[in-house]
Structures are given as structure tokens and as C-alpha cells.
Amino acid sequence: MNQREPDFWVLEYITITKDSRTGLVVAIGGTEQAAGILQRTGGFVSAPGPRGDYHRLPHGLPIEQQRLKATTASHALLAAGHSVHLDPALNMLATPDGDRDAAMRYLTQLAERASAAETSSAVAEVLTEVAAPVHGLLPLTREVVVRAWIAASDLHGAAPGEEPEPIARLGSTANSLSEAARVVLHARNHAVRRTQPPATAPAPAPGRAQAPASRRR
């Protein structure tokens, strides 16, 4: 006997997330009942979209307000029997220091891997994590410093090159981090080369042995 697959109404599934392009917290999917819960418990507003209406939080809400409203709405939806996916970054009930703790564990593990390294290859792997372009620790740290420098300059209303000395030094620090990443990456490449077997000279082609030169008499 063939069992028929159950009917799933995909549009009844609701995703609450933060749009990376606009920074708005949006809720996509759901029924009219879900829309009422979003509006009543989370303060979401209806907005027209290219594929039908969706819901979003009002513009200009502080991040903590966004998280509170998104979490409240998601739990109200779950209590009403709806299926909801809430972006973990918006979940007020998540451990506040979870990301920081994970980062600390990651750095501790890298230090332990470096201490336990027994081959050049193992050292190279650790240095790659530190200085890899774009996603290495140093390039990512440089990005944080650059953004902080720009934000601090804007808040002080300073034109480029006219920032207070402590803020101006942030720009120099960003350059230093770039140079540090370059040095670490160079060391990483050297470690990788040490793991490769040395090139051997090609064996001479087989042929008639050269006779020794005769001695003069």
C-alpha cells in the first residue's frame, strides 16, 4: 500500500531575521492569524514586497528593542502553534556572551595547537588561521579597527587628516595590523615550503662512461 505524503503549507512557516542589506528585522511567511500575532505582540508593520506582503519592525529601533520584539513575537507564534525560525542573533534568550566565549575558546585552541605543533605543516596551519586574507584573525581585527576609526572620526566631526591624535593613531594601527598579517603570512609560506621534500638533481642519463684523460708522459 502506497502511503500518500502529507500536505505541508510552506507559506505557514515563518522566518524572522535581520536583512543584511537594509538592517531591517523582517518576518516572511505565515497566515493572516500569524500576521495579527506579529503586529499585536511584536509591533511589526505590514509592508508590500515583490512577492506579496511581508512584515517588518519599524525603522530606527535600537538593537536591543529589535531583539526583544522579535523574541516576543516568535514565542507568541510558537504558543499559537505556528512553525517559526528566529535568527539566533535576534534571540534575547540566547547566552549574551556566547559569541565572545566561542571566540575565546577558538583563540585558546589555536594557542594550544601552536604549542603542540610537531611539524612545519602544523605550524603553517595555525599561521594560516591568523593571517589568511579576508578571513584571518589579523585581517578581521584590522577591519574592526578601521570601522572604529571611521566611526570615531565621524562622531568628532573631524575631517580626514584632522582627527585628534589618539583617533588618528587608529589609522596607523590599522596599517600596522596589515603589515603584521603580511609578516605572519610570509612565515606561513616559509613553513609550508619546509614541509615539501627537497628537489633532487636528475640522475645522469645512462650511456658510455667517459674514459679518464691519459696522463702525459
mmCIF file with all atom_site columns, C-alpha atoms in Angstrom:
data_model
loop_
_atom_site.group_PDB
_atom_site.id
_atom_site.type_symbol
_atom_site.label_atom_id
_atom_site.label_alt_id
_atom_site.label_comp_id
_atom_site.label_asym_id
_atom_site.label_entity_id
_atom_site.label_seq_id
_atom_site.pdbx_PDB_ins_code
_atom_site.Cartn_x
_atom_site.Cartn_y
_atom_site.Cartn_z
_atom_site.occupancy
_atom_site.B_iso_or_equiv
_atom_site.pdbx_formal_charge
_atom_site.auth_seq_id
_atom_site.auth_comp_id
_atom_site.auth_asym_id
_atom_site.auth_atom_id
_atom_site.pdbx_PDB_model_num
ATOM 1   C CA . MET A 1 1   ? 0.000   0.000  0.000   1.00 0.00 ? 1   MET A CA 1
ATOM 2   C CA . ASN A 1 2   ? 1.424   3.338  -1.059  1.00 0.00 ? 2   ASN A CA 1
ATOM 3   C CA . GLN A 1 3   ? 1.298   5.951  1.639   1.00 0.00 ? 3   GLN A CA 1
ATOM 4   C CA . ARG A 1 4   ? 0.427   9.431  0.462   1.00 0.00 ? 4   ARG A CA 1
ATOM 5   C CA . GLU A 1 5   ? 2.749   12.218 1.520   1.00 0.00 ? 5   GLU A CA 1
ATOM 6   C CA . PRO A 1 6   ? 1.126   14.712 3.913   1.00 0.00 ? 6   PRO A CA 1
ATOM 7   C CA . ASP A 1 7   ? 0.304   18.209 2.701   1.00 0.00 ? 7   ASP A CA 1
ATOM 8   C CA . PHE A 1 8   ? 2.624   20.912 4.023   1.00 0.00 ? 8   PHE A CA 1
ATOM 9   C CA . TRP A 1 9   ? 1.645   24.539 3.672   1.00 0.00 ? 9   TRP A CA 1
ATOM 10  C CA . VAL A 1 10  ? 5.040   26.099 3.199   1.00 0.00 ? 10  VAL A CA 1
ATOM 11  C CA . LEU A 1 11  ? 3.738   29.648 3.476   1.00 0.00 ? 11  LEU A CA 1
ATOM 12  C CA . GLU A 1 12  ? 2.653   28.914 7.050   1.00 0.00 ? 12  GLU A CA 1
ATOM 13  C CA . TYR A 1 13  ? 6.304   28.646 8.066   1.00 0.00 ? 13  TYR A CA 1
ATOM 14  C CA . ILE A 1 14  ? 7.602   31.956 9.398   1.00 0.00 ? 14  ILE A CA 1
ATOM 15  C CA . THR A 1 15  ? 11.173  33.218 9.346   1.00 0.00 ? 15  THR A CA 1
ATOM 16  C CA . ILE A 1 16  ? 12.128  36.206 11.499  1.00 0.00 ? 16  ILE A CA 1
ATOM 17  C CA . THR A 1 17  ? 15.530  37.541 10.561  1.00 0.00 ? 17  THR A CA 1
ATOM 18  C CA . LYS A 1 18  ? 17.564  40.686 10.008  1.00 0.00 ? 18  LYS A CA 1
ATOM 19  C CA . ASP A 1 19  ? 18.048  41.736 6.409   1.00 0.00 ? 19  ASP A CA 1
ATOM 20  C CA . SER A 1 20  ? 21.767  42.334 5.875   1.00 0.00 ? 20  SER A CA 1
ATOM 21  C CA . ARG A 1 21  ? 21.203  44.925 3.131   1.00 0.00 ? 21  ARG A CA 1
ATOM 22  C CA . THR A 1 22  ? 18.716  47.212 4.874   1.00 0.00 ? 22  THR A CA 1
ATOM 23  C CA . GLY A 1 23  ? 19.264  46.317 8.532   1.00 0.00 ? 23  GLY A CA 1
ATOM 24  C CA . LEU A 1 24  ? 15.512  45.802 8.994   1.00 0.00 ? 24  LEU A CA 1
ATOM 25  C CA . VAL A 1 25  ? 14.065  42.954 11.036  1.00 0.00 ? 25  VAL A CA 1
ATOM 26  C CA . VAL A 1 26  ? 11.599  41.189 8.756   1.00 0.00 ? 26  VAL A CA 1
ATOM 27  C CA . ALA A 1 27  ? 9.111   38.341 9.136   1.00 0.00 ? 27  ALA A CA 1
ATOM 28  C CA . ILE A 1 28  ? 8.463   36.313 5.989   1.00 0.00 ? 28  ILE A CA 1
ATOM 29  C CA . GLY A 1 29  ? 5.684   33.776 5.536   1.00 0.00 ? 29  GLY A CA 1
ATOM 30  C CA . GLY A 1 30  ? 2.753   32.943 7.749   1.00 0.00 ? 30  GLY A CA 1
ATOM 31  C CA . THR A 1 31  ? -1.030  33.212 7.653   1.00 0.00 ? 31  THR A CA 1
ATOM 32  C CA . GLU A 1 32  ? -3.319  36.140 8.478   1.00 0.00 ? 32  GLU A CA 1
ATOM 33  C CA . GLN A 1 33  ? -3.517  34.810 12.026  1.00 0.00 ? 33  GLN A CA 1
ATOM 34  C CA . ALA A 1 34  ? 0.289   34.933 12.242  1.00 0.00 ? 34  ALA A CA 1
ATOM 35  C CA . ALA A 1 35  ? 0.251   38.471 10.859  1.00 0.00 ? 35  ALA A CA 1
ATOM 36  C CA . GLY A 1 36  ? -2.082  39.524 13.665  1.00 0.00 ? 36  GLY A CA 1
ATOM 37  C CA . ILE A 1 37  ? 0.231   37.986 16.284  1.00 0.00 ? 37  ILE A CA 1
ATOM 38  C CA . LEU A 1 38  ? 3.263   39.711 14.761  1.00 0.00 ? 38  LEU A CA 1
ATOM 39  C CA . GLN A 1 39  ? 1.509   43.067 14.857  1.00 0.00 ? 39  GLN A CA 1
ATOM 40  C CA . ARG A 1 40  ? -0.024  42.640 18.295  1.00 0.00 ? 40  ARG A CA 1
ATOM 41  C CA . THR A 1 41  ? 2.881   41.146 20.239  1.00 0.00 ? 41  THR A CA 1
ATOM 42  C CA . GLY A 1 42  ? 5.921   42.384 18.342  1.00 0.00 ? 42  GLY A CA 1
ATOM 43  C CA . GLY A 1 43  ? 4.861   45.715 16.880  1.00 0.00 ? 43  GLY A CA 1
ATOM 44  C CA . PHE A 1 44  ? 5.541   44.547 13.313  1.00 0.00 ? 44  PHE A CA 1
ATOM 45  C CA . VAL A 1 45  ? 4.010   46.519 10.458  1.00 0.00 ? 45  VAL A CA 1
ATOM 46  C CA . SER A 1 46  ? 2.827   45.215 7.107   1.00 0.00 ? 46  SER A CA 1
ATOM 47  C CA . ALA A 1 47  ? 4.779   46.236 4.002   1.00 0.00 ? 47  ALA A CA 1
ATOM 48  C CA . PRO A 1 48  ? 4.316   45.375 0.301   1.00 0.00 ? 48  PRO A CA 1
ATOM 49  C CA . GLY A 1 49  ? 7.001   43.226 -1.302  1.00 0.00 ? 49  GLY A CA 1
ATOM 50  C CA . PRO A 1 50  ? 7.713   41.911 -4.796  1.00 0.00 ? 50  PRO A CA 1
ATOM 51  C CA . ARG A 1 51  ? 6.211   38.528 -3.840  1.00 0.00 ? 51  ARG A CA 1
ATOM 52  C CA . GLY A 1 52  ? 3.426   39.713 -1.600  1.00 0.00 ? 52  GLY A CA 1
ATOM 53  C CA . ASP A 1 53  ? 3.181   41.462 1.731   1.00 0.00 ? 53  ASP A CA 1
ATOM 54  C CA . TYR A 1 54  ? 5.696   40.838 4.485   1.00 0.00 ? 54  TYR A CA 1
ATOM 55  C CA . HIS A 1 55  ? 6.132   42.245 7.970   1.00 0.00 ? 55  HIS A CA 1
ATOM 56  C CA . ARG A 1 56  ? 8.934   44.280 9.448   1.00 0.00 ? 56  ARG A CA 1
ATOM 57  C CA . LEU A 1 57  ? 9.777   46.196 12.575  1.00 0.00 ? 57  LEU A CA 1
ATOM 58  C CA . PRO A 1 58  ? 9.674   49.999 12.371  1.00 0.00 ? 58  PRO A CA 1
ATOM 59  C CA . HIS A 1 59  ? 12.761  51.871 11.207  1.00 0.00 ? 59  HIS A CA 1
ATOM 60  C CA . GLY A 1 60  ? 15.241  53.223 13.742  1.00 0.00 ? 60  GLY A CA 1
ATOM 61  C CA . LEU A 1 61  ? 14.687  50.789 16.610  1.00 0.00 ? 61  LEU A CA 1
ATOM 62  C CA . PRO A 1 62  ? 17.720  50.173 18.854  1.00 0.00 ? 62  PRO A CA 1
ATOM 63  C CA . ILE A 1 63  ? 19.214  46.701 18.513  1.00 0.00 ? 63  ILE A CA 1
ATOM 64  C CA . GLU A 1 64  ? 18.006  45.598 21.954  1.00 0.00 ? 64  GLU A CA 1
ATOM 65  C CA . GLN A 1 65  ? 14.452  46.663 21.075  1.00 0.00 ? 65  GLN A CA 1
ATOM 66  C CA . GLN A 1 66  ? 14.690  44.717 17.823  1.00 0.00 ? 66  GLN A CA 1
ATOM 67  C CA . ARG A 1 67  ? 15.774  41.596 19.700  1.00 0.00 ? 67  ARG A CA 1
ATOM 68  C CA . LEU A 1 68  ? 13.087  41.986 22.373  1.00 0.00 ? 68  LEU A CA 1
ATOM 69  C CA . LYS A 1 69  ? 10.245  42.444 19.890  1.00 0.00 ? 69  LYS A CA 1
ATOM 70  C CA . ALA A 1 70  ? 11.446  39.644 17.592  1.00 0.00 ? 70  ALA A CA 1
ATOM 71  C CA . THR A 1 71  ? 11.812  37.208 20.519  1.00 0.00 ? 71  THR A CA 1
ATOM 72  C CA . THR A 1 72  ? 8.427   38.131 21.986  1.00 0.00 ? 72  THR A CA 1
ATOM 73  C CA . ALA A 1 73  ? 6.688   37.692 18.629  1.00 0.00 ? 73  ALA A CA 1
ATOM 74  C CA . SER A 1 74  ? 8.381   34.357 17.916  1.00 0.00 ? 74  SER A CA 1
ATOM 75  C CA . HIS A 1 75  ? 7.323   32.865 21.251  1.00 0.00 ? 75  HIS A CA 1
ATOM 76  C CA . ALA A 1 76  ? 3.764   34.108 20.808  1.00 0.00 ? 76  ALA A CA 1
ATOM 77  C CA . LEU A 1 77  ? 3.685   32.469 17.372  1.00 0.00 ? 77  LEU A CA 1
ATOM 78  C CA . LEU A 1 78  ? 5.061   29.200 18.762  1.00 0.00 ? 78  LEU A CA 1
ATOM 79  C CA . ALA A 1 79  ? 2.469   29.233 21.541  1.00 0.00 ? 79  ALA A CA 1
ATOM 80  C CA . ALA A 1 80  ? -0.251  29.619 18.884  1.00 0.00 ? 80  ALA A CA 1
ATOM 81  C CA . GLY A 1 81  ? 1.028   26.546 17.040  1.00 0.00 ? 81  GLY A CA 1
ATOM 82  C CA . HIS A 1 82  ? 2.988   28.190 14.228  1.00 0.00 ? 82  HIS A CA 1
ATOM 83  C CA . SER A 1 83  ? 6.354   26.967 12.993  1.00 0.00 ? 83  SER A CA 1
ATOM 84  C CA . VAL A 1 84  ? 8.955   29.698 13.429  1.00 0.00 ? 84  VAL A CA 1
ATOM 85  C CA . HIS A 1 85  ? 12.631  30.148 12.714  1.00 0.00 ? 85  HIS A CA 1
ATOM 86  C CA . LEU A 1 86  ? 14.142  33.008 14.710  1.00 0.00 ? 86  LEU A CA 1
ATOM 87  C CA . ASP A 1 87  ? 17.562  34.305 13.711  1.00 0.00 ? 87  ASP A CA 1
ATOM 88  C CA . PRO A 1 88  ? 19.860  33.414 16.655  1.00 0.00 ? 88  PRO A CA 1
ATOM 89  C CA . ALA A 1 89  ? 21.253  36.969 16.600  1.00 0.00 ? 89  ALA A CA 1
ATOM 90  C CA . LEU A 1 90  ? 17.762  38.239 17.486  1.00 0.00 ? 90  LEU A CA 1
ATOM 91  C CA . ASN A 1 91  ? 17.097  35.757 20.271  1.00 0.00 ? 91  ASN A CA 1
ATOM 92  C CA . MET A 1 92  ? 17.033  37.559 23.608  1.00 0.00 ? 92  MET A CA 1
ATOM 93  C CA . LEU A 1 93  ? 17.137  34.220 25.433  1.00 0.00 ? 93  LEU A CA 1
ATOM 94  C CA . ALA A 1 94  ? 20.436  33.201 23.876  1.00 0.00 ? 94  ALA A CA 1
ATOM 95  C CA . THR A 1 95  ? 23.518  33.432 26.079  1.00 0.00 ? 95  THR A CA 1
ATOM 96  C CA . PRO A 1 96  ? 24.642  37.086 25.853  1.00 0.00 ? 96  PRO A CA 1
ATOM 97  C CA . ASP A 1 97  ? 28.342  36.232 25.815  1.00 0.00 ? 97  ASP A CA 1
ATOM 98  C CA . GLY A 1 98  ? 28.008  33.149 23.647  1.00 0.00 ? 98  GLY A CA 1
ATOM 99  C CA . ASP A 1 99  ? 29.839  34.638 20.671  1.00 0.00 ? 99  ASP A CA 1
ATOM 100 C CA . ARG A 1 100 ? 32.581  36.092 22.853  1.00 0.00 ? 100 ARG A CA 1
ATOM 101 C CA . ASP A 1 101 ? 33.041  32.806 24.699  1.00 0.00 ? 101 ASP A CA 1
ATOM 102 C CA . ALA A 1 102 ? 33.262  30.960 21.389  1.00 0.00 ? 102 ALA A CA 1
ATOM 103 C CA . ALA A 1 103 ? 35.896  33.410 20.157  1.00 0.00 ? 103 ALA A CA 1
ATOM 104 C CA . MET A 1 104 ? 37.920  32.969 23.346  1.00 0.00 ? 104 MET A CA 1
ATOM 105 C CA . ARG A 1 105 ? 37.751  29.188 23.021  1.00 0.00 ? 105 ARG A CA 1
ATOM 106 C CA . TYR A 1 106 ? 38.883  29.444 19.401  1.00 0.00 ? 106 TYR A CA 1
ATOM 107 C CA . LEU A 1 107 ? 41.926  31.559 20.329  1.00 0.00 ? 107 LEU A CA 1
ATOM 108 C CA . THR A 1 108 ? 42.799  29.229 23.197  1.00 0.00 ? 108 THR A CA 1
ATOM 109 C CA . GLN A 1 109 ? 42.623  26.230 20.859  1.00 0.00 ? 109 GLN A CA 1
ATOM 110 C CA . LEU A 1 110 ? 44.883  27.976 18.332  1.00 0.00 ? 110 LEU A CA 1
ATOM 111 C CA . ALA A 1 111 ? 47.453  28.669 21.056  1.00 0.00 ? 111 ALA A CA 1
ATOM 112 C CA . GLU A 1 112 ? 47.315  25.033 22.166  1.00 0.00 ? 112 GLU A CA 1
ATOM 113 C CA . ARG A 1 113 ? 47.705  23.831 18.562  1.00 0.00 ? 113 ARG A CA 1
ATOM 114 C CA . ALA A 1 114 ? 50.742  26.073 18.146  1.00 0.00 ? 114 ALA A CA 1
ATOM 115 C CA . SER A 1 115 ? 52.307  24.732 21.347  1.00 0.00 ? 115 SER A CA 1
ATOM 116 C CA . ALA A 1 116 ? 51.626  21.122 20.349  1.00 0.00 ? 116 ALA A CA 1
ATOM 117 C CA . ALA A 1 117 ? 52.836  21.510 16.754  1.00 0.00 ? 117 ALA A CA 1
ATOM 118 C CA . GLU A 1 118 ? 55.388  18.853 15.840  1.00 0.00 ? 118 GLU A CA 1
ATOM 119 C CA . THR A 1 119 ? 55.741  19.625 12.134  1.00 0.00 ? 119 THR A CA 1
ATOM 120 C CA . SER A 1 120 ? 56.157  22.704 9.975   1.00 0.00 ? 120 SER A CA 1
ATOM 121 C CA . SER A 1 121 ? 52.839  21.823 8.378   1.00 0.00 ? 121 SER A CA 1
ATOM 122 C CA . ALA A 1 122 ? 51.048  22.070 11.728  1.00 0.00 ? 122 ALA A CA 1
ATOM 123 C CA . VAL A 1 123 ? 52.650  25.467 12.376  1.00 0.00 ? 123 VAL A CA 1
ATOM 124 C CA . ALA A 1 124 ? 51.608  26.638 8.911   1.00 0.00 ? 124 ALA A CA 1
ATOM 125 C CA . GLU A 1 125 ? 48.004  25.649 9.592   1.00 0.00 ? 125 GLU A CA 1
ATOM 126 C CA . VAL A 1 126 ? 47.908  27.796 12.735  1.00 0.00 ? 126 VAL A CA 1
ATOM 127 C CA . LEU A 1 127 ? 49.532  30.766 10.992  1.00 0.00 ? 127 LEU A CA 1
ATOM 128 C CA . THR A 1 128 ? 47.006  30.453 8.175   1.00 0.00 ? 128 THR A CA 1
ATOM 129 C CA . GLU A 1 129 ? 44.190  30.914 10.685  1.00 0.00 ? 129 GLU A CA 1
ATOM 130 C CA . VAL A 1 130 ? 45.952  34.030 11.971  1.00 0.00 ? 130 VAL A CA 1
ATOM 131 C CA . ALA A 1 131 ? 46.792  35.792 8.720   1.00 0.00 ? 131 ALA A CA 1
ATOM 132 C CA . ALA A 1 132 ? 44.735  34.326 5.876   1.00 0.00 ? 132 ALA A CA 1
ATOM 133 C CA . PRO A 1 133 ? 43.461  37.095 3.580   1.00 0.00 ? 133 PRO A CA 1
ATOM 134 C CA . VAL A 1 134 ? 39.898  38.269 4.311   1.00 0.00 ? 134 VAL A CA 1
ATOM 135 C CA . HIS A 1 135 ? 39.027  35.664 6.973   1.00 0.00 ? 135 HIS A CA 1
ATOM 136 C CA . GLY A 1 136 ? 42.234  35.521 9.016   1.00 0.00 ? 136 GLY A CA 1
ATOM 137 C CA . LEU A 1 137 ? 42.240  36.859 12.563  1.00 0.00 ? 137 LEU A CA 1
ATOM 138 C CA . LEU A 1 138 ? 44.516  39.791 11.789  1.00 0.00 ? 138 LEU A CA 1
ATOM 139 C CA . PRO A 1 139 ? 42.602  40.989 8.678   1.00 0.00 ? 139 PRO A CA 1
ATOM 140 C CA . LEU A 1 140 ? 39.324  40.720 10.591  1.00 0.00 ? 140 LEU A CA 1
ATOM 141 C CA . THR A 1 141 ? 40.792  42.645 13.533  1.00 0.00 ? 141 THR A CA 1
ATOM 142 C CA . ARG A 1 142 ? 42.063  45.290 11.131  1.00 0.00 ? 142 ARG A CA 1
ATOM 143 C CA . GLU A 1 143 ? 38.521  45.638 9.745   1.00 0.00 ? 143 GLU A CA 1
ATOM 144 C CA . VAL A 1 144 ? 37.192  46.262 13.261  1.00 0.00 ? 144 VAL A CA 1
ATOM 145 C CA . VAL A 1 145 ? 39.847  48.916 13.920  1.00 0.00 ? 145 VAL A CA 1
ATOM 146 C CA . VAL A 1 146 ? 39.201  50.659 10.592  1.00 0.00 ? 146 VAL A CA 1
ATOM 147 C CA . ARG A 1 147 ? 35.459  50.810 11.222  1.00 0.00 ? 147 ARG A CA 1
ATOM 148 C CA . ALA A 1 148 ? 36.016  52.106 14.764  1.00 0.00 ? 148 ALA A CA 1
ATOM 149 C CA . TRP A 1 149 ? 38.393  54.745 13.386  1.00 0.00 ? 149 TRP A CA 1
ATOM 150 C CA . ILE A 1 150 ? 35.816  55.908 10.838  1.00 0.00 ? 150 ILE A CA 1
ATOM 151 C CA . ALA A 1 151 ? 33.030  55.963 13.425  1.00 0.00 ? 151 ALA A CA 1
ATOM 152 C CA . ALA A 1 152 ? 35.138  57.884 15.969  1.00 0.00 ? 152 ALA A CA 1
ATOM 153 C CA . SER A 1 153 ? 36.168  60.429 13.316  1.00 0.00 ? 153 SER A CA 1
ATOM 154 C CA . ASP A 1 154 ? 32.547  60.946 12.263  1.00 0.00 ? 154 ASP A CA 1
ATOM 155 C CA . LEU A 1 155 ? 31.382  61.366 15.871  1.00 0.00 ? 155 LEU A CA 1
ATOM 156 C CA . HIS A 1 156 ? 34.047  64.026 16.424  1.00 0.00 ? 156 HIS A CA 1
ATOM 157 C CA . GLY A 1 157 ? 33.095  65.748 13.182  1.00 0.00 ? 157 GLY A CA 1
ATOM 158 C CA . ALA A 1 158 ? 36.731  65.713 12.127  1.00 0.00 ? 158 ALA A CA 1
ATOM 159 C CA . ALA A 1 159 ? 37.766  65.963 8.506   1.00 0.00 ? 159 ALA A CA 1
ATOM 160 C CA . PRO A 1 160 ? 40.216  63.329 7.204   1.00 0.00 ? 160 PRO A CA 1
ATOM 161 C CA . GLY A 1 161 ? 43.698  64.194 8.469   1.00 0.00 ? 161 GLY A CA 1
ATOM 162 C CA . GLU A 1 162 ? 42.348  66.487 11.204  1.00 0.00 ? 162 GLU A CA 1
ATOM 163 C CA . GLU A 1 163 ? 41.313  63.907 13.805  1.00 0.00 ? 163 GLU A CA 1
ATOM 164 C CA . PRO A 1 164 ? 42.562  64.168 17.397  1.00 0.00 ? 164 PRO A CA 1
ATOM 165 C CA . GLU A 1 165 ? 45.880  62.394 17.847  1.00 0.00 ? 165 GLU A CA 1
ATOM 166 C CA . PRO A 1 166 ? 44.511  59.289 19.656  1.00 0.00 ? 166 PRO A CA 1
ATOM 167 C CA . ILE A 1 167 ? 41.942  58.742 16.890  1.00 0.00 ? 167 ILE A CA 1
ATOM 168 C CA . ALA A 1 168 ? 44.449  59.425 14.122  1.00 0.00 ? 168 ALA A CA 1
ATOM 169 C CA . ARG A 1 169 ? 46.693  56.721 15.561  1.00 0.00 ? 169 ARG A CA 1
ATOM 170 C CA . LEU A 1 170 ? 43.920  54.189 14.955  1.00 0.00 ? 170 LEU A CA 1
ATOM 171 C CA . GLY A 1 171 ? 44.615  54.604 11.244  1.00 0.00 ? 171 GLY A CA 1
ATOM 172 C CA . SER A 1 172 ? 48.300  53.880 11.846  1.00 0.00 ? 172 SER A CA 1
ATOM 173 C CA . THR A 1 173 ? 47.345  50.860 13.919  1.00 0.00 ? 173 THR A CA 1
ATOM 174 C CA . ALA A 1 174 ? 45.291  49.524 11.013  1.00 0.00 ? 174 ALA A CA 1
ATOM 175 C CA . ASN A 1 175 ? 48.364  49.804 8.795   1.00 0.00 ? 175 ASN A CA 1
ATOM 176 C CA . SER A 1 176 ? 50.444  48.027 11.427  1.00 0.00 ? 176 SER A CA 1
ATOM 177 C CA . LEU A 1 177 ? 47.944  45.174 11.516  1.00 0.00 ? 177 LEU A CA 1
ATOM 178 C CA . SER A 1 178 ? 48.183  44.863 7.727   1.00 0.00 ? 178 SER A CA 1
ATOM 179 C CA . GLU A 1 179 ? 51.967  44.684 7.976   1.00 0.00 ? 179 GLU A CA 1
ATOM 180 C CA . ALA A 1 180 ? 51.745  42.135 10.807  1.00 0.00 ? 180 ALA A CA 1
ATOM 181 C CA . ALA A 1 181 ? 49.449  39.957 8.674   1.00 0.00 ? 181 ALA A CA 1
ATOM 182 C CA . ARG A 1 182 ? 51.934  40.196 5.805   1.00 0.00 ? 182 ARG A CA 1
ATOM 183 C CA . VAL A 1 183 ? 54.819  39.108 8.052   1.00 0.00 ? 183 VAL A CA 1
ATOM 184 C CA . VAL A 1 184 ? 52.846  36.186 9.515   1.00 0.00 ? 184 VAL A CA 1
ATOM 185 C CA . LEU A 1 185 ? 51.717  35.100 6.056   1.00 0.00 ? 185 LEU A CA 1
ATOM 186 C CA . HIS A 1 186 ? 55.326  35.195 4.839   1.00 0.00 ? 186 HIS A CA 1
ATOM 187 C CA . ALA A 1 187 ? 56.331  32.964 7.768   1.00 0.00 ? 187 ALA A CA 1
ATOM 188 C CA . ARG A 1 188 ? 53.438  30.656 6.967   1.00 0.00 ? 188 ARG A CA 1
ATOM 189 C CA . ASN A 1 189 ? 54.602  30.307 3.363   1.00 0.00 ? 189 ASN A CA 1
ATOM 190 C CA . HIS A 1 190 ? 58.131  29.546 4.577   1.00 0.00 ? 190 HIS A CA 1
ATOM 191 C CA . ALA A 1 191 ? 56.759  26.841 6.900   1.00 0.00 ? 191 ALA A CA 1
ATOM 192 C CA . VAL A 1 192 ? 54.822  25.310 4.015   1.00 0.00 ? 192 VAL A CA 1
ATOM 193 C CA . ARG A 1 193 ? 57.965  25.152 1.894   1.00 0.00 ? 193 ARG A CA 1
ATOM 194 C CA . ARG A 1 194 ? 59.790  23.344 4.725   1.00 0.00 ? 194 ARG A CA 1
ATOM 195 C CA . THR A 1 195 ? 57.204  20.560 4.549   1.00 0.00 ? 195 THR A CA 1
ATOM 196 C CA . GLN A 1 196 ? 57.899  19.903 0.886   1.00 0.00 ? 196 GLN A CA 1
ATOM 197 C CA . PRO A 1 197 ? 60.616  17.352 0.050   1.00 0.00 ? 197 PRO A CA 1
ATOM 198 C CA . PRO A 1 198 ? 63.815  18.945 -1.319  1.00 0.00 ? 198 PRO A CA 1
ATOM 199 C CA . ALA A 1 199 ? 64.231  18.780 -5.050  1.00 0.00 ? 199 ALA A CA 1
ATOM 200 C CA . THR A 1 200 ? 66.832  16.238 -6.105  1.00 0.00 ? 200 THR A CA 1
ATOM 201 C CA . ALA A 1 201 ? 69.137  16.618 -9.088  1.00 0.00 ? 201 ALA A CA 1
ATOM 202 C CA . PRO A 1 202 ? 68.117  14.448 -12.026 1.00 0.00 ? 202 PRO A CA 1
ATOM 203 C CA . ALA A 1 203 ? 70.143  11.255 -12.418 1.00 0.00 ? 203 ALA A CA 1
ATOM 204 C CA . PRO A 1 204 ? 72.563  11.255 -15.365 1.00 0.00 ? 204 PRO A CA 1
ATOM 205 C CA . ALA A 1 205 ? 71.294  9.529  -18.471 1.00 0.00 ? 205 ALA A CA 1
ATOM 206 C CA . PRO A 1 206 ? 72.692  6.042  -18.935 1.00 0.00 ? 206 PRO A CA 1
ATOM 207 C CA . GLY A 1 207 ? 75.457  5.892  -21.539 1.00 0.00 ? 207 GLY A CA 1
ATOM 208 C CA . ARG A 1 208 ? 79.069  5.052  -22.168 1.00 0.00 ? 208 ARG A CA 1
ATOM 209 C CA . ALA A 1 209 ? 81.300  6.004  -19.299 1.00 0.00 ? 209 ALA A CA 1
ATOM 210 C CA . GLN A 1 210 ? 83.782  8.736  -20.097 1.00 0.00 ? 210 GLN A CA 1
ATOM 211 C CA . ALA A 1 211 ? 87.278  7.467  -20.252 1.00 0.00 ? 211 ALA A CA 1
ATOM 212 C CA . PRO A 1 212 ? 89.763  9.236  -17.988 1.00 0.00 ? 212 PRO A CA 1
ATOM 213 C CA . ALA A 1 213 ? 92.167  11.535 -19.696 1.00 0.00 ? 213 ALA A CA 1
ATOM 214 C CA . SER A 1 214 ? 95.519  9.888  -20.351 1.00 0.00 ? 214 SER A CA 1
ATOM 215 C CA . ARG A 1 215 ? 98.456  11.212 -18.458 1.00 0.00 ? 215 ARG A CA 1
ATOM 216 C CA . ARG A 1 216 ? 101.209 12.925 -20.333 1.00 0.00 ? 216 ARG A CA 1
ATOM 217 C CA . ARG A 1 217 ? 104.486 11.181 -20.364 1.00 0.00 ? 217 ARG A CA 1
#
